[in-house]
C-alpha positions as YAML, in Angstrom:
chain: A
units: angstrom
residues:
- id: 1
  name: MET
  ca: [-20.91, 8.29, 15.33]
- id: 2
  name: PRO
  ca: [-17.45, 8.84, 13.84]
- id: 3
  name: ARG
  ca: [-17.18, 10.80, 10.59]
- id: 4
  name: ARG
  ca: [-16.41, 8.98, 7.38]
- id: 5
  name: SER
  ca: [-14.41, 9.79, 4.27]
- id: 6
  name: GLY
  ca: [-15.36, 12.93, 2.42]
- id: 7
  name: ASP
  ca: [-16.18, 14.97, 5.53]
- id: 8
  name: ALA
  ca: [-15.44, 18.66, 5.11]
- id: 9
  name: GLU
  ca: [-13.49, 19.38, 8.30]
- id: 10
  name: GLU
  ca: [-9.94, 18.01, 8.32]
- id: 11
  name: ASP
  ca: [-8.28, 19.71, 11.28]
- id: 12
  name: ASP
  ca: [-10.17, 18.52, 14.35]
- id: 13
  name: GLU
  ca: [-9.47, 15.74, 16.83]
- id: 14
  name: ASP
  ca: [-11.00, 13.06, 14.60]
- id: 15
  name: ASP
  ca: [-8.19, 13.58, 12.08]
- id: 16
  name: ARG
  ca: [-5.45, 12.76, 14.54]
- id: 17
  name: PRO
  ca: [-3.93, 9.26, 14.58]
- id: 18
  name: ALA
  ca: [-5.14, 7.07, 17.40]
- id: 19
  name: ARG
  ca: [-3.31, 7.25, 20.68]
- id: 20
  name: GLU
  ca: [-1.58, 4.24, 22.17]
- id: 21
  name: PRO
  ca: [-2.75, 4.04, 25.79]
- id: 22
  name: LYS
  ca: [-1.52, 0.52, 26.42]
- id: 23
  name: ARG
  ca: [0.13, -2.46, 24.77]
- id: 24
  name: SER
  ca: [-2.74, -4.90, 24.47]
- id: 25
  name: ARG
  ca: [-3.03, -5.48, 20.73]
- id: 26
  name: ARG
  ca: [-3.43, -9.05, 19.61]
- id: 27
  name: ARG
  ca: [-0.01, -10.66, 19.08]
- id: 28
  name: GLU
  ca: [-1.09, -13.95, 17.44]
- id: 29
  name: ALA
  ca: [-2.47, -14.00, 13.93]
- id: 30
  name: PRO
  ca: [-6.20, -14.84, 13.82]
- id: 31
  name: LYS
  ca: [-7.62, -17.40, 11.45]
- id: 32
  name: PRO
  ca: [-8.54, -16.25, 7.94]
- id: 33
  name: VAL
  ca: [-12.13, -15.09, 7.71]
- id: 34
  name: LYS
  ca: [-14.53, -15.78, 4.87]
- id: 35
  name: GLY
  ca: [-16.05, -12.98, 2.87]
- id: 36
  name: GLU
  ca: [-15.66, -10.92, -0.29]
- id: 37
  name: VAL
  ca: [-12.15, -11.44, -1.66]
- id: 38
  name: VAL
  ca: [-10.14, -8.85, -3.60]
- id: 39
  name: GLY
  ca: [-7.06, -10.56, -4.98]
- id: 40
  name: THR
  ca: [-3.79, -9.35, -6.43]
- id: 41
  name: SER
  ca: [-4.12, -8.41, -10.09]
- id: 42
  name: LYS
  ca: [-1.86, -10.61, -12.24]
- id: 43
  name: LEU
  ca: [-2.38, -8.24, -15.16]
- id: 44
  name: LYS
  ca: [-1.07, -5.28, -13.12]
- id: 45
  name: LEU
  ca: [1.88, -7.36, -11.93]
- id: 46
  name: LEU
  ca: [2.68, -8.23, -15.54]
- id: 47
  name: GLY
  ca: [2.51, -4.55, -16.43]
- id: 48
  name: LEU
  ca: [4.90, -3.76, -13.57]
- id: 49
  name: LEU
  ca: [7.28, -6.47, -14.81]
- id: 50
  name: LEU
  ca: [7.26, -5.19, -18.40]
- id: 51
  name: PHE
  ca: [7.68, -1.59, -17.25]
- id: 52
  name: GLY
  ca: [10.72, -2.57, -15.20]
- id: 53
  name: LEU
  ca: [12.27, -4.50, -18.09]
- id: 54
  name: PHE
  ca: [11.69, -1.53, -20.39]
- id: 55
  name: LEU
  ca: [13.50, 0.79, -17.97]
- id: 56
  name: LEU
  ca: [16.36, -1.69, -17.64]
- id: 57
  name: VAL
  ca: [16.86, -1.87, -21.40]
- id: 58
  name: VAL
  ca: [16.58, 1.87, -22.07]
- id: 59
  name: CYS
  ca: [18.54, 3.13, -19.06]
- id: 60
  name: GLY
  ca: [21.10, 0.34, -19.35]
- id: 61
  name: PHE
  ca: [21.75, 1.21, -22.99]
- id: 62
  name: LEU
  ca: [22.08, 4.92, -22.23]
- id: 63
  name: LEU
  ca: [24.66, 4.23, -19.52]
- id: 64
  name: PHE
  ca: [26.53, 1.74, -21.68]
- id: 65
  name: ASP
  ca: [26.60, 4.14, -24.61]
- id: 66
  name: GLY
  ca: [27.81, 7.05, -22.53]
- id: 67
  name: LEU
  ca: [30.31, 5.31, -20.28]
- id: 68
  name: VAL
  ca: [31.61, 2.47, -22.44]
- id: 69
  name: ILE
  ca: [31.14, 3.23, -26.13]
- id: 70
  name: GLY
  ca: [32.05, 6.87, -25.74]
- id: 71
  name: GLU
  ca: [31.29, 10.02, -27.70]
- id: 72
  name: ALA
  ca: [33.31, 9.07, -30.78]
- id: 73
  name: ASN
  ca: [31.38, 5.87, -31.52]
- id: 74
  name: THR
  ca: [28.00, 6.71, -29.98]
- id: 75
  name: PHE
  ca: [24.77, 5.59, -31.62]
- id: 76
  name: LEU
  ca: [22.87, 8.51, -30.14]
- id: 77
  name: PRO
  ca: [22.40, 11.97, -31.66]
- id: 78
  name: PHE
  ca: [22.85, 13.57, -28.24]
- id: 79
  name: ARG
  ca: [25.04, 13.35, -25.14]
- id: 80
  name: LEU
  ca: [23.85, 13.05, -21.57]
- id: 81
  name: THR
  ca: [24.75, 15.76, -19.08]
- id: 82
  name: TRP
  ca: [25.77, 14.91, -15.51]
- id: 83
  name: TRP
  ca: [22.20, 15.31, -14.25]
- id: 84
  name: GLY
  ca: [21.03, 13.18, -17.17]
- id: 85
  name: TYR
  ca: [23.28, 10.37, -15.93]
- id: 86
  name: ILE
  ca: [21.77, 10.76, -12.45]
- id: 87
  name: LEU
  ca: [18.24, 10.43, -13.83]
- id: 88
  name: VAL
  ca: [19.24, 7.42, -15.92]
- id: 89
  name: ALA
  ca: [20.86, 5.78, -12.88]
- id: 90
  name: ILE
  ca: [17.66, 6.33, -10.86]
- id: 91
  name: GLY
  ca: [15.65, 4.85, -13.72]
- id: 92
  name: LEU
  ca: [17.96, 1.84, -13.76]
- id: 93
  name: LEU
  ca: [17.41, 1.26, -10.04]
- id: 94
  name: ILE
  ca: [13.64, 1.50, -10.53]
- id: 95
  name: GLY
  ca: [13.97, -0.92, -13.43]
- id: 96
  name: LEU
  ca: [15.74, -3.38, -11.14]
- id: 97
  name: PHE
  ca: [13.16, -3.02, -8.37]
- id: 98
  name: CYS
  ca: [10.00, -3.42, -10.49]
- id: 99
  name: PRO
  ca: [10.71, -6.94, -11.82]
- id: 100
  name: LEU
  ca: [11.74, -8.11, -8.35]
- id: 101
  name: ALA
  ca: [8.54, -6.72, -6.85]
- id: 102
  name: ALA
  ca: [6.48, -8.30, -9.63]
- id: 103
  name: VAL
  ca: [8.07, -11.72, -9.16]
- id: 104
  name: PHE
  ca: [7.50, -11.52, -5.40]
- id: 105
  name: GLY
  ca: [3.89, -10.58, -6.08]
- id: 106
  name: PHE
  ca: [3.43, -13.63, -8.30]
- id: 107
  name: LEU
  ca: [5.07, -15.99, -5.80]
- id: 108
  name: ARG
  ca: [3.54, -14.57, -2.62]
- id: 109
  name: PRO
  ca: [0.39, -12.67, -3.57]
- id: 110
  name: THR
  ca: [-1.78, -10.88, -1.07]
- id: 111
  name: GLN
  ca: [-5.55, -10.59, -0.95]
- id: 112
  name: LEU
  ca: [-8.03, -8.42, 0.92]
- id: 113
  name: VAL
  ca: [-11.03, -10.05, 2.55]
- id: 114
  name: PHE
  ca: [-14.12, -8.13, 3.65]
- id: 115
  name: GLY
  ca: [-15.58, -10.38, 6.33]
- id: 116
  name: LYS
  ca: [-18.81, -9.99, 8.25]
- id: 117
  name: ARG
  ca: [-17.29, -8.18, 11.23]
- id: 118
  name: ALA
  ca: [-13.67, -7.57, 10.25]
- id: 119
  name: PHE
  ca: [-11.37, -6.69, 7.38]
- id: 120
  name: GLN
  ca: [-8.26, -8.75, 6.68]
- id: 121
  name: GLU
  ca: [-5.20, -8.67, 4.48]
- id: 122
  name: GLN
  ca: [-3.86, -12.16, 3.82]
- id: 123
  name: ARG
  ca: [-0.68, -13.43, 2.19]
- id: 124
  name: LYS
  ca: [-0.18, -16.69, 0.34]
- id: 125
  name: SER
  ca: [2.11, -19.01, 2.29]
- id: 126
  name: GLY
  ca: [2.66, -22.60, 1.32]
- id: 127
  name: GLY
  ca: [-0.67, -24.13, 0.45]
- id: 128
  name: GLY
  ca: [-2.82, -21.63, 2.34]
- id: 129
  name: TRP
  ca: [-3.29, -18.05, 3.43]
- id: 130
  name: VAL
  ca: [-1.96, -16.36, 6.56]
- id: 131
  name: VAL
  ca: [-3.38, -13.18, 8.09]
- id: 132
  name: ILE
  ca: [-1.04, -10.19, 8.15]
- id: 133
  name: LEU
  ca: [-3.67, -7.58, 9.04]
- id: 134
  name: HIS
  ca: [-6.96, -7.95, 10.91]
- id: 135
  name: ILE
  ca: [-9.12, -4.94, 11.76]
- id: 136
  name: PRO
  ca: [-12.65, -5.17, 13.19]
- id: 137
  name: TYR
  ca: [-14.94, -2.64, 11.51]
- id: 138
  name: ALA
  ca: [-15.88, -1.42, 14.99]
- id: 139
  name: ASN
  ca: [-12.29, -0.21, 15.49]
- id: 140
  name: ILE
  ca: [-12.17, 1.83, 12.28]
- id: 141
  name: ARG
  ca: [-12.73, 5.53, 12.83]
- id: 142
  name: LYS
  ca: [-12.14, 6.91, 9.34]
- id: 143
  name: VAL
  ca: [-11.20, 5.71, 5.85]
- id: 144
  name: ARG
  ca: [-10.12, 7.78, 2.88]
- id: 145
  name: TYR
  ca: [-8.44, 7.30, -0.47]
- id: 146
  name: GLU
  ca: [-5.57, 9.72, -1.07]
- id: 147
  name: LYS
  ca: [-3.37, 10.42, -4.07]
- id: 148
  name: LYS
  ca: [-0.31, 12.61, -3.60]
- id: 149
  name: ASP
  ca: [2.08, 13.01, -6.52]
- id: 150
  name: ASP
  ca: [2.66, 9.44, -7.78]
- id: 151
  name: ASP
  ca: [1.73, 7.83, -4.45]
- id: 152
  name: ASP
  ca: [-1.82, 6.63, -3.87]
- id: 153
  name: TYR
  ca: [-3.10, 4.65, -0.91]
- id: 154
  name: VAL
  ca: [-6.01, 4.01, 1.42]
- id: 155
  name: GLY
  ca: [-5.60, 5.78, 4.75]
- id: 156
  name: ILE
  ca: [-7.16, 4.17, 7.82]
- id: 157
  name: ARG
  ca: [-7.62, 5.86, 11.19]
- id: 158
  name: LEU
  ca: [-8.45, 3.64, 14.17]
- id: 159
  name: HIS
  ca: [-10.22, 4.23, 17.46]
- id: 160
  name: ASP
  ca: [-7.51, 2.29, 19.30]
- id: 161
  name: VAL
  ca: [-4.30, 1.08, 17.68]
- id: 162
  name: GLU
  ca: [-3.77, -1.32, 20.59]
- id: 163
  name: ASP
  ca: [-7.27, -2.81, 20.47]
- id: 164
  name: GLY
  ca: [-7.20, -6.43, 21.64]
- id: 165
  name: ASP
  ca: [-9.06, -7.69, 18.55]
- id: 166
  name: THR
  ca: [-6.78, -5.90, 16.09]
- id: 167
  name: PHE
  ca: [-3.76, -7.68, 14.58]
- id: 168
  name: ILE
  ca: [-0.93, -5.97, 12.69]
- id: 169
  name: GLU
  ca: [1.91, -8.27, 11.68]
- id: 170
  name: ASP
  ca: [4.28, -5.49, 10.61]
- id: 171
  name: GLU
  ca: [5.18, -3.62, 13.78]
- id: 172
  name: THR
  ca: [6.55, -0.69, 11.75]
- id: 173
  name: ALA
  ca: [3.36, -0.24, 9.69]
- id: 174
  name: HIS
  ca: [1.79, 2.14, 12.22]
- id: 175
  name: GLU
  ca: [4.91, 4.31, 12.48]
- id: 176
  name: THR
  ca: [5.19, 4.52, 8.69]
- id: 177
  name: ALA
  ca: [1.52, 5.45, 8.30]
- id: 178
  name: GLN
  ca: [1.75, 8.14, 10.99]
- id: 179
  name: LYS
  ca: [4.16, 10.07, 8.78]
- id: 180
  name: LYS
  ca: [1.24, 10.50, 6.38]
- id: 181
  name: GLY
  ca: [-1.25, 11.31, 9.15]
- id: 182
  name: TRP
  ca: [-2.89, 7.87, 9.41]
- id: 183
  name: ASP
  ca: [-2.73, 4.84, 11.67]
- id: 184
  name: LEU
  ca: [-2.47, 2.40, 8.76]
- id: 185
  name: ILE
  ca: [-2.24, 2.64, 5.00]
- id: 186
  name: LEU
  ca: [-3.14, 0.12, 2.32]
- id: 187
  name: ASN
  ca: [-1.59, 0.00, -1.13]
- id: 188
  name: GLY
  ca: [-0.91, -2.64, -3.72]
- id: 189
  name: LEU
  ca: [-1.91, -3.95, -7.12]
- id: 190
  name: PHE
  ca: [-5.37, -5.43, -6.59]
- id: 191
  name: THR
  ca: [-8.18, -6.39, -8.95]
- id: 192
  name: MET
  ca: [-10.21, -3.56, -7.39]
- id: 193
  name: SER
  ca: [-8.88, -0.01, -7.47]
- id: 194
  name: LEU
  ca: [-7.71, 1.54, -4.21]
- id: 195
  name: LYS
  ca: [-10.45, 4.14, -4.49]
- id: 196
  name: GLU
  ca: [-13.07, 1.38, -4.71]
- id: 197
  name: ILE
  ca: [-11.46, -0.47, -1.81]
- id: 198
  name: ALA
  ca: [-11.68, 2.68, 0.34]
- id: 199
  name: ALA
  ca: [-15.35, 3.13, -0.56]
- id: 200
  name: GLU
  ca: [-16.16, -0.52, 0.23]
- id: 201
  name: LEU
  ca: [-14.33, -0.42, 3.55]
- id: 202
  name: ASP
  ca: [-15.97, 2.87, 4.47]
- id: 203
  name: GLU
  ca: [-19.44, 1.50, 3.69]
- id: 204
  name: ARG
  ca: [-18.91, -1.62, 5.79]
- id: 205
  name: THR
  ca: [-17.59, 0.48, 8.65]
- id: 206
  name: GLU
  ca: [-20.71, 2.64, 8.53]
- id: 207
  name: ASP
  ca: [-22.95, -0.44, 8.48]
- id: 208
  name: ALA
  ca: [-21.13, -1.83, 11.54]
- id: 209
  name: ALA
  ca: [-21.59, 1.49, 13.38]
- id: 210
  name: ASP
  ca: [-25.32, 1.51, 12.54]
- id: 211
  name: GLU
  ca: [-25.71, -1.99, 13.94]
- id: 212
  name: ASP
  ca: [-24.20, -0.86, 17.23]
...
């Protein structure tokens, strides 16, 4: 039986991303399955939107005050140094990205579905949902929640990345996840925390292994 999240040893063969022996992975999206649904959190999206707008206002004002108004007529009791301008510029870019990401999340939300035999990630498209990720529990080798710096995600290691019953819409998802030592990673603003999602997925994977 494969080990699950929380196992003590981290440096053996089970912790290596799955090999790709052949190109046989499913290329057509399967139909959406029914099961327990974990949707995108509108409250978290709203928080992301407000956070982005706050950064836009604050960082935009700091740049405007420093570059346009000038030191003689400044409203601020301090002056930004060159590295301060760099940080403010980065904050402005983040402020631009957050509202765009929030709006996209409202218009095209995603949801996770824990089916009877497989796990899916689905995206809203038109009047229905389309599958962008489909993983049978039997193909999941290990699941673990990780938080590194400000980045948190659910890491998934598979038995076979090219399994014929597995569907991954984003062809670059596996390559991106491998940089973090996994075959796939899940992140997003869902109604359930990522830590809870990892625990639920891990439990269902164990149940599937016990049935076999």
